[in-house]
Coordinates of C-alpha atoms in Angstrom, one line a residue:
X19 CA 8.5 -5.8 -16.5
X20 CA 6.0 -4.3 -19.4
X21 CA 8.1 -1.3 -21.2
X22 CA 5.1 1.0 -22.0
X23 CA 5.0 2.6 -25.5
X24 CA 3.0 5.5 -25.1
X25 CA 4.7 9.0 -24.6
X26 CA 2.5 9.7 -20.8
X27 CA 3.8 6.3 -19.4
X28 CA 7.1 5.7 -20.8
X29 CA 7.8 9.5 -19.6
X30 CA 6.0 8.9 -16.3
X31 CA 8.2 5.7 -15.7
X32 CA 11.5 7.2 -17.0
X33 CA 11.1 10.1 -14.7
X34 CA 10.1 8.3 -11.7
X35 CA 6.7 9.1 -11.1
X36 CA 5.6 5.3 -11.1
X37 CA 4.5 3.5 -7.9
X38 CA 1.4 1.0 -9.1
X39 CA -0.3 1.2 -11.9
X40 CA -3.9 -1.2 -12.9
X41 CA -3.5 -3.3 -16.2
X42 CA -0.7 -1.4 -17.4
X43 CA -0.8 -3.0 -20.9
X44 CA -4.3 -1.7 -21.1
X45 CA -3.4 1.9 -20.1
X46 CA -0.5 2.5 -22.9
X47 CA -3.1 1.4 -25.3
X48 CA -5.3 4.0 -24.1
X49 CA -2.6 7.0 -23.8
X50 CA -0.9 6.0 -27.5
X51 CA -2.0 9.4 -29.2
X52 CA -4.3 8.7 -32.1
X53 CA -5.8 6.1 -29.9
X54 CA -9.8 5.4 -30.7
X55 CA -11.6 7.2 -28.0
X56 CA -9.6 10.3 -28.1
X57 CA -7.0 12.1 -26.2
X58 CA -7.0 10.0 -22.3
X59 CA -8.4 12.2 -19.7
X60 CA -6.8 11.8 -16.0
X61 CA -8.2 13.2 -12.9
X62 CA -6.8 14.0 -9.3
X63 CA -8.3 15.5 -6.6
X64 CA -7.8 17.8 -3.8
X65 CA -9.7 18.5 -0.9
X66 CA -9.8 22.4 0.0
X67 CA -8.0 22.3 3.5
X68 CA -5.9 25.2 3.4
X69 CA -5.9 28.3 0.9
X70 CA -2.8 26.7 -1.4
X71 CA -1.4 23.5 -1.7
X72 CA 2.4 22.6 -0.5
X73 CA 5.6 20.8 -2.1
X74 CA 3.7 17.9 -1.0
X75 CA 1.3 17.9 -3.8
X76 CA 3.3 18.7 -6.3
X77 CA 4.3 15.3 -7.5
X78 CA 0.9 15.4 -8.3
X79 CA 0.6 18.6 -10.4
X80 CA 3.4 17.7 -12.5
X81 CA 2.0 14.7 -13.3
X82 CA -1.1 16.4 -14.8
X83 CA 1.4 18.7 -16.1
X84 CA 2.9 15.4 -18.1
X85 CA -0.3 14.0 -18.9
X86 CA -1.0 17.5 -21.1
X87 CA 2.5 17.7 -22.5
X88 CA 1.4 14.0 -23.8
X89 CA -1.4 14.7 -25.5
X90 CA -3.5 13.8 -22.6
X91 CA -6.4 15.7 -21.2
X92 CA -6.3 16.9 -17.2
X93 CA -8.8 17.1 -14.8
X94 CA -8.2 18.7 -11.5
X95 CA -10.9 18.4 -9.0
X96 CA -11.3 20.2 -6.1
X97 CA -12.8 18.4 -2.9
X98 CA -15.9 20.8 -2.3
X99 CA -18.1 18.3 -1.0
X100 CA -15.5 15.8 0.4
X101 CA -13.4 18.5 2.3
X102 CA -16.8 18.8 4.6
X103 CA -15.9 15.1 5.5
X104 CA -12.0 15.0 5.2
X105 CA -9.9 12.0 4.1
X106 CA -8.6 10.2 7.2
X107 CA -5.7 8.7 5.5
X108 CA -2.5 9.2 7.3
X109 CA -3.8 10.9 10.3
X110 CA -4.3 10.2 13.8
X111 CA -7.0 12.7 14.0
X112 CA -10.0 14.0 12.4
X113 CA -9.6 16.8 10.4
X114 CA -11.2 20.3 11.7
X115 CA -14.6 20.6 10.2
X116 CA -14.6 24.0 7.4
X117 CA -17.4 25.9 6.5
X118 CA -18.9 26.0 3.3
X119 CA -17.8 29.8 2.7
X120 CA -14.0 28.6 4.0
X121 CA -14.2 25.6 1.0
X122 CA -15.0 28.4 -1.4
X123 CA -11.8 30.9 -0.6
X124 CA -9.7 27.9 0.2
X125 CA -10.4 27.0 -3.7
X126 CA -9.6 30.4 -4.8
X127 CA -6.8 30.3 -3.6
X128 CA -5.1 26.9 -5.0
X129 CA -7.2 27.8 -8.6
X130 CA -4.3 30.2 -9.0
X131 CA -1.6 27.6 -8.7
X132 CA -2.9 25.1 -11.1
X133 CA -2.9 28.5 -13.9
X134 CA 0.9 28.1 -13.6
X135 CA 1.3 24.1 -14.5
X136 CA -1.5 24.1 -16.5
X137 CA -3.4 25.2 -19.7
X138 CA -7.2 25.8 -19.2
X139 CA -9.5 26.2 -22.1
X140 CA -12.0 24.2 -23.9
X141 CA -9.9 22.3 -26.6
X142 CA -9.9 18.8 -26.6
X143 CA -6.5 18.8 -24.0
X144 CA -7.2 21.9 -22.5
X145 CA -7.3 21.1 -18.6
X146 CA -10.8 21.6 -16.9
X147 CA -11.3 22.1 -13.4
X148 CA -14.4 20.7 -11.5
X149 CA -15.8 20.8 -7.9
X150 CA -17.3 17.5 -6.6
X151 CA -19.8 19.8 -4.5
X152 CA -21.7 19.6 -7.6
X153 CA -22.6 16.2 -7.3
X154 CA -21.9 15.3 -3.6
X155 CA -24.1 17.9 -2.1
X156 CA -27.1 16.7 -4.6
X157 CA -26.9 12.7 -3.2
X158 CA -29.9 11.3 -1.7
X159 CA -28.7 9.1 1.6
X160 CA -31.0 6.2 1.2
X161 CA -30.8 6.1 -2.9
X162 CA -26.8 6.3 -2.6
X163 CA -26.7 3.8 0.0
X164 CA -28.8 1.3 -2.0
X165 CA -27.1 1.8 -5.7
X166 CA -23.4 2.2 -4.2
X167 CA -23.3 1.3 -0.3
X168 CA -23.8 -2.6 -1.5
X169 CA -20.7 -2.8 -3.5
X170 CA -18.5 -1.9 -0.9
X171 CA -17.1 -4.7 1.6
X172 CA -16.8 -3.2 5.5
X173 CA -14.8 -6.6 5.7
X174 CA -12.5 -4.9 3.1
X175 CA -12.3 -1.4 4.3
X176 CA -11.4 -2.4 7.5
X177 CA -8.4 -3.7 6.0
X178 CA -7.2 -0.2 4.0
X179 CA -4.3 1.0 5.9
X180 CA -6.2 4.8 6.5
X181 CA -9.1 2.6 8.5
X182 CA -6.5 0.3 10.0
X183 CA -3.6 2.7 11.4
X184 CA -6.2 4.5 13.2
X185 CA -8.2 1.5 14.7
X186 CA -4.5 0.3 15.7
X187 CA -3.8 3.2 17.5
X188 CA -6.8 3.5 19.1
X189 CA -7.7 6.7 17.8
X190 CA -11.3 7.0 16.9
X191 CA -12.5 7.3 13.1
X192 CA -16.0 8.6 13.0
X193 CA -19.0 7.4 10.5
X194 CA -18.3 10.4 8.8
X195 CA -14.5 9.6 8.2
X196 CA -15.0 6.2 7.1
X197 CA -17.9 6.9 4.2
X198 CA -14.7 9.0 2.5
X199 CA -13.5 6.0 0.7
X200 CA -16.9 5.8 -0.6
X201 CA -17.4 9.1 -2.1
X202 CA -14.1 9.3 -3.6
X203 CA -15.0 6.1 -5.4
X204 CA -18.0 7.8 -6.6
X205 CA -16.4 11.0 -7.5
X206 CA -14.3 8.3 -10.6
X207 CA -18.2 7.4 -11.3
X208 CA -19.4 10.4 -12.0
X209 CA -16.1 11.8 -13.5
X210 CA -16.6 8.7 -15.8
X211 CA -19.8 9.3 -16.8
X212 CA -19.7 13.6 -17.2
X213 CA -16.6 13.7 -18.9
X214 CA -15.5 10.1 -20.2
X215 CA -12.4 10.4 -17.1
X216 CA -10.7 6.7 -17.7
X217 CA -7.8 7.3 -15.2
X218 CA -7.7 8.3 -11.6
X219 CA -3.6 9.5 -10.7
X220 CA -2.5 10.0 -6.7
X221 CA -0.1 8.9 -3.8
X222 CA 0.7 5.8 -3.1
X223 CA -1.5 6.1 0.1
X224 CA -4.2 6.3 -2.1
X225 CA -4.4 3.2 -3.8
X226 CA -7.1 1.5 -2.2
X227 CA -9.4 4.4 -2.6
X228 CA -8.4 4.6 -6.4
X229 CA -8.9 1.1 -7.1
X230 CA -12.3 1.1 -4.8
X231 CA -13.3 3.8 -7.9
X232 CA -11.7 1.4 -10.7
X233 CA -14.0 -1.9 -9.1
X234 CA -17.1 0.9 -8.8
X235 CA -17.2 1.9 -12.8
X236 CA -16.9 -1.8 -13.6
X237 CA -19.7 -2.9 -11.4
X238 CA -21.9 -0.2 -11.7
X239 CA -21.2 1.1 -15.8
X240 CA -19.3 -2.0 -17.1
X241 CA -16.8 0.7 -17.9
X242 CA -12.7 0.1 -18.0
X243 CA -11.4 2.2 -15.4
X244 CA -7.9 2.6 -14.5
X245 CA -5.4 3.6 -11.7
X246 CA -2.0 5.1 -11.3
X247 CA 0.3 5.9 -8.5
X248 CA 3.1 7.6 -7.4
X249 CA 5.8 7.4 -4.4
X250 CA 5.7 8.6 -0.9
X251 CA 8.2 11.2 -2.0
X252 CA 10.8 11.6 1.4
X253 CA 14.3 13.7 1.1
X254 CA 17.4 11.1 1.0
X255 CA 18.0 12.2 5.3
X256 CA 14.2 9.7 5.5
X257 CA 12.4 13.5 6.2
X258 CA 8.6 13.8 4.5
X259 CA 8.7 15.8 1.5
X260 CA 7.0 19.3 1.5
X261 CA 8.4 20.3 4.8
X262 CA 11.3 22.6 5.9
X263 CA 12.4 24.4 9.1
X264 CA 10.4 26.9 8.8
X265 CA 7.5 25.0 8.1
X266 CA 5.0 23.6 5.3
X267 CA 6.8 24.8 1.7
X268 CA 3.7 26.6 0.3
X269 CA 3.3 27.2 -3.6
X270 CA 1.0 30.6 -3.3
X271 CA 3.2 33.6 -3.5
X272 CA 0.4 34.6 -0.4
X273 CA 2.2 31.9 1.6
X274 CA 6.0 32.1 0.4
X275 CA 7.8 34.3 -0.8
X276 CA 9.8 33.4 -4.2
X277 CA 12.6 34.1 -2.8
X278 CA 11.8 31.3 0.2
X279 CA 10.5 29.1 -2.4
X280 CA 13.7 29.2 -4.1
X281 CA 15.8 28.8 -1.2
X282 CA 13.9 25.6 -0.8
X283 CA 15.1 23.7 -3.8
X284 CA 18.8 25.3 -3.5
X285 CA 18.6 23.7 0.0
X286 CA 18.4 20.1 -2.1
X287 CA 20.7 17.7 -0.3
X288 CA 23.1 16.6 -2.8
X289 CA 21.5 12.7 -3.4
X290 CA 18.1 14.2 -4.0
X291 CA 18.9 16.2 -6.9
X292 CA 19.1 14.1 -9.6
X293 CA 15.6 12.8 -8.8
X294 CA 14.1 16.6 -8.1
X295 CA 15.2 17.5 -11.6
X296 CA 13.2 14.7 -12.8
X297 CA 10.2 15.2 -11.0
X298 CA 9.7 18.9 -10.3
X299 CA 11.0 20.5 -13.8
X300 CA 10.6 19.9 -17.5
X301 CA 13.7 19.5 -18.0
X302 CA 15.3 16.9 -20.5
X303 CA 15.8 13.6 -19.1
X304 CA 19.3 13.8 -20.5
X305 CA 20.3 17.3 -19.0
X306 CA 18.9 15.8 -15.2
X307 CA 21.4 12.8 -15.5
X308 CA 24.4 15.7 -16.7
X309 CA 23.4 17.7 -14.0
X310 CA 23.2 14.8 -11.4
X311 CA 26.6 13.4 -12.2
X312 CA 28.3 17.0 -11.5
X313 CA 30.1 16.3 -8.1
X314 CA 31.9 18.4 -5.4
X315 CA 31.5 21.8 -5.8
X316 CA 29.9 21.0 -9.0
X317 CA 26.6 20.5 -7.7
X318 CA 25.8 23.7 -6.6
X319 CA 25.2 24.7 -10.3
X320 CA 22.8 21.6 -10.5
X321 CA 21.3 22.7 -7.4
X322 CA 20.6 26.4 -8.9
X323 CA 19.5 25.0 -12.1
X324 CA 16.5 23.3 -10.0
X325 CA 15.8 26.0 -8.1
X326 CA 15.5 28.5 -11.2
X327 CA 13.2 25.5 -13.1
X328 CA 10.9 24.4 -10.4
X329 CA 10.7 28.3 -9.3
X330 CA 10.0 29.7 -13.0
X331 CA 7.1 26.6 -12.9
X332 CA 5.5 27.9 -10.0
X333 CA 6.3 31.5 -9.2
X334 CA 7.1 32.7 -12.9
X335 CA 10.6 33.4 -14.9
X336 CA 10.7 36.7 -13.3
X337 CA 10.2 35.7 -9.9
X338 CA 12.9 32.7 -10.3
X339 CA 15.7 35.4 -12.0
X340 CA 14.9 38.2 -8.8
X341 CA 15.3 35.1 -6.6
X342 CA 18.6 34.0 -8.2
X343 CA 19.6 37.5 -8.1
X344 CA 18.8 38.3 -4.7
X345 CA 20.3 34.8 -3.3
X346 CA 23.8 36.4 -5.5
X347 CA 23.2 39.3 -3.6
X348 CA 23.4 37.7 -0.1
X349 CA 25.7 34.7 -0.9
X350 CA 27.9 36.0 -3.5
X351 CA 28.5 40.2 -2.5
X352 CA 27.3 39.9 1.1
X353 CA 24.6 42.7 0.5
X354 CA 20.9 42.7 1.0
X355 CA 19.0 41.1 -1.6
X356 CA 15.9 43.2 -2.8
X357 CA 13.7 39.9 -3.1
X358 CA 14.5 39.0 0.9
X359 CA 11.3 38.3 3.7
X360 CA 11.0 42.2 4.9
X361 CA 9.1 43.4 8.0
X362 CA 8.8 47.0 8.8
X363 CA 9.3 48.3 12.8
X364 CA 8.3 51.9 13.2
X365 CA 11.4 53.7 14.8
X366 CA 9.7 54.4 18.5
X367 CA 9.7 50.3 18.4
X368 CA 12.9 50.0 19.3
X369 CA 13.8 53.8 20.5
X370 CA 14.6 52.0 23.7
X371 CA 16.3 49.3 21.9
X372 CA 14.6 45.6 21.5
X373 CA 15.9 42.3 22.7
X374 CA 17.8 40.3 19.6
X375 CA 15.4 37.2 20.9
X376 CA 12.6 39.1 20.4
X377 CA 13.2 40.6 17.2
X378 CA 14.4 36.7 15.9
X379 CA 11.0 35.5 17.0
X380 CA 9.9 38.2 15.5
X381 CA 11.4 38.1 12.1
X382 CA 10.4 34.5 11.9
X383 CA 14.0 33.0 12.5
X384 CA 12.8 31.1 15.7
X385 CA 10.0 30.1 17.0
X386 CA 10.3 30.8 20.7
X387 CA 12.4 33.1 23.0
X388 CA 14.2 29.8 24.0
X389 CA 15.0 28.8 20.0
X390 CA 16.8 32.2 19.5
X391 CA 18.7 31.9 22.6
X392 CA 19.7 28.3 21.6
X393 CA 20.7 30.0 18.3
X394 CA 22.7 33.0 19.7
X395 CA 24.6 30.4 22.1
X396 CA 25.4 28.2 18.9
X397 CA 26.7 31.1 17.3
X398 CA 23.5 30.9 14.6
X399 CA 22.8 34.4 14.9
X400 CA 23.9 37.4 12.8
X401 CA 23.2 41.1 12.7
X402 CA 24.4 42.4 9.6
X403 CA 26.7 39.4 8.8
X404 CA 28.0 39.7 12.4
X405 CA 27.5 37.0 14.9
X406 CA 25.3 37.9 18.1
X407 CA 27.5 36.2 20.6
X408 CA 24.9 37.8 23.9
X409 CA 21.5 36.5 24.1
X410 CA 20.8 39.6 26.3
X411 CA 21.8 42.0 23.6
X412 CA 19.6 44.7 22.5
X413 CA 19.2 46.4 19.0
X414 CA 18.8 50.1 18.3
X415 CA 18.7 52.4 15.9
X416 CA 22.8 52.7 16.0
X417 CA 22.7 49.1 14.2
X418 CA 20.9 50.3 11.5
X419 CA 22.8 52.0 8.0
X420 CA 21.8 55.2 6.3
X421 CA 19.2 52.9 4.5
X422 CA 17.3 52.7 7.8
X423 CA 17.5 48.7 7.3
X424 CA 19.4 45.5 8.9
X425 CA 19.8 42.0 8.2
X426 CA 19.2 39.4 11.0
X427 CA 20.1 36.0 9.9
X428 CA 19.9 32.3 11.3
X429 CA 22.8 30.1 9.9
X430 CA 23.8 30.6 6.4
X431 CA 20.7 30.2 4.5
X432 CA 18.1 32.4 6.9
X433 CA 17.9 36.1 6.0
X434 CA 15.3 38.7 7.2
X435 CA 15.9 42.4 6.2
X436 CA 14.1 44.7 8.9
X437 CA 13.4 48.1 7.9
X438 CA 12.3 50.9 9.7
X439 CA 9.4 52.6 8.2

């Protein structure tokens, strides 16, 4: 196998981040620093679905995070024009059509995650972000369909695993759906031709649209046009990345709460840390392998270590030390933890007391009446570090201290304080 030279791939290999790659050889030429042409400018994109982005994607932001530290130049590009169509790949279902004034605070809102991986600015490696609105909303049909429509095969997007899943399944894929492939091809195009963007990065379930974007620039510009991949990232137990009990893992403080957020990579089963180190801090690859070879009780310093790093990434160094502090707090002296999820109950709420289930669904720590109950009868539940051993039990103002506040808890890891305000 080719051992790339250049500091972007050799670290991008050496840290795991490589899935498939076009005309490898090619690419380290291009990403050597000093190279003719000038620093190599990447691109990924993301379509404005939701107001932040999730663990998820960020395989994806720390490899335009490497790409910068290499002396390469990022470019993020928000799906404006392509999240009115939405990318069918790896659904069963179309997604639900957003208007334009949702797009617009949906990108606010992930513009102020990519201000913590990232340095914007206008030197030459200084990321830039773009909105592919700005081109996409200007297309003629009939010209796009006769400059670009004839160099794509339906023959060979039938055969893209987005397109075929769903036809398999029987689940219907409209016109609209299907012409994504298309415009995320053009999007390289134009990024080619604005900005001189030589390298398209993603999931491995985007291959085919990356490479549809690499065979566009050649036919249409001549140009040399590159694509690079990374993993379907899954937890050692076969679970999807990006996911945890409580739901989707979101990186916007609006979302998640630091404290969450660093519960989340202290949660780390023990295989996966080695390779979280790697991939979600900027760590040394020297210090992940120390850390990953720590055993027993060992691990739970590697396992801290990640969650301060990919916390002080994301949230800020402050945020990751109150986190730390606050999980000490909880874990460590069995108190309540300043950073903790709080929700505030006015004191007539429960004057006549309010049913435990209630106040776990409540709190967040089930989802249904029948969850908590399922909880209390498995012994899961805790009022002040006490287990709730009666699903029928009711909580007054006698359970709470001279603080006015109590902690309800789901296993070990699940803490809500609830004060009364």
């Amino acid at each position: 196998m080719f051992q790339p030279h250049s500091p972007f791939l050799r670290d991008f290999v050496a840290r795991g981040y490589l899935h498939q790659c076009t005309a490898m050889e090619e690419l380290d030429a291009l990403a050597k620093p000093g190279a003719k042409g000038g620093p190599l400018i990447a691109y990924i994109g993301f379509d404005a679905t939701a107001d932040s982005l999730h663990v998820g994607s960020l395989v994806q932001i720390m490899m335009l995070r490497l790409l910068q530290k290499s002396g390469g130049k990022p470019v993020v590009l928000m799906g404006g024009g392509t999240t009115k169509v939405g990318d069918p790949t790896g659904r069963d279902d179309m997604r639900k059509v957003l208007s334009d004034e949702d797009i617009a605070r949906n990108i606010a809102g992930i513009k102020k995650i990519f201000a913590q991986f990232l340095t914007f600015g206008d030197g030459p490696t200084d990321a830039i972000m773009v909105n592919n609105a700005d081109w996409l909303d200007k297309l003629n049909y009939l010209e796009f369909l006769r400059d670009y429509g004839r160099h794509f095969s339906v023959n060979r997007m039938l055969g893209f695993d987005s397109v075929k899943i769903r036809l398999e399944r029987e689940q219907p894929l409209t016109f609209l759906e299907f012409n994504y492939m298309i415009l995320q091809a053009y999007d390289f195009l134009e990024l080619s031709r604005r900005y001189k963007c030589a390298l398209q990065l993603g999931g491995s379930d985007q291959w085919g649209n990356i490479v549809n974007g690499v065979e566009l620039g050649r036919r249409c510009d001549d140009a040399s046009l590159y694509g690079l991949t990374s993993p379907l990232i899954t937890l050692s137990s076969g679970a999807k990345m990006g996911k945890s009990a409580a739901g989707a893992v979101w990186l916007n403080e609006e979302r998640l709460s630091a404290y969450d957020y660093w519960q989340f990579w202290r949660n780390t089963e023990d295989a996966d840390v080695g390779r979280f180190l790697r991939l979600f801090t900027d760590l040394p690859l020297l210090e992940t392998e120390r850390l990953a070879s720590l055993e027993g009780a060992e691990i739970n310093e590697a396992k801290i270590i990640l969650a301060n790093e990919a916390t002080k990434l994301c949230r800020g160094e402050a945020a990751a030390a109150d986190a730390e502090a606050t999980a000490r707090k909880v874990f460590v002296e069995g108190g309540l933890g300043g950073d903790l999820p709080t929700i505030d109950l006015s004191a007539s709420d429960i004057a006549a007391g309010i049913a435990a289930i209630d106040l776990l669904v409540l709190a967040g720590l089930a989802t249904s009446k029948s969850e908590a109950r399922r909880l209390i009868k498995g012994n899961g539940a805790r009022l002040n570090d006490q287990g709730i051993s009666d699903d029928s039990y009711k909580i007054t103002l006698a359970d709470f201290n001279g603080d006015r506040v109590i902690k309800l808890s789901a296993g070990k890891k699940k803490h809500v304080v609830v004060r009364l305000s």
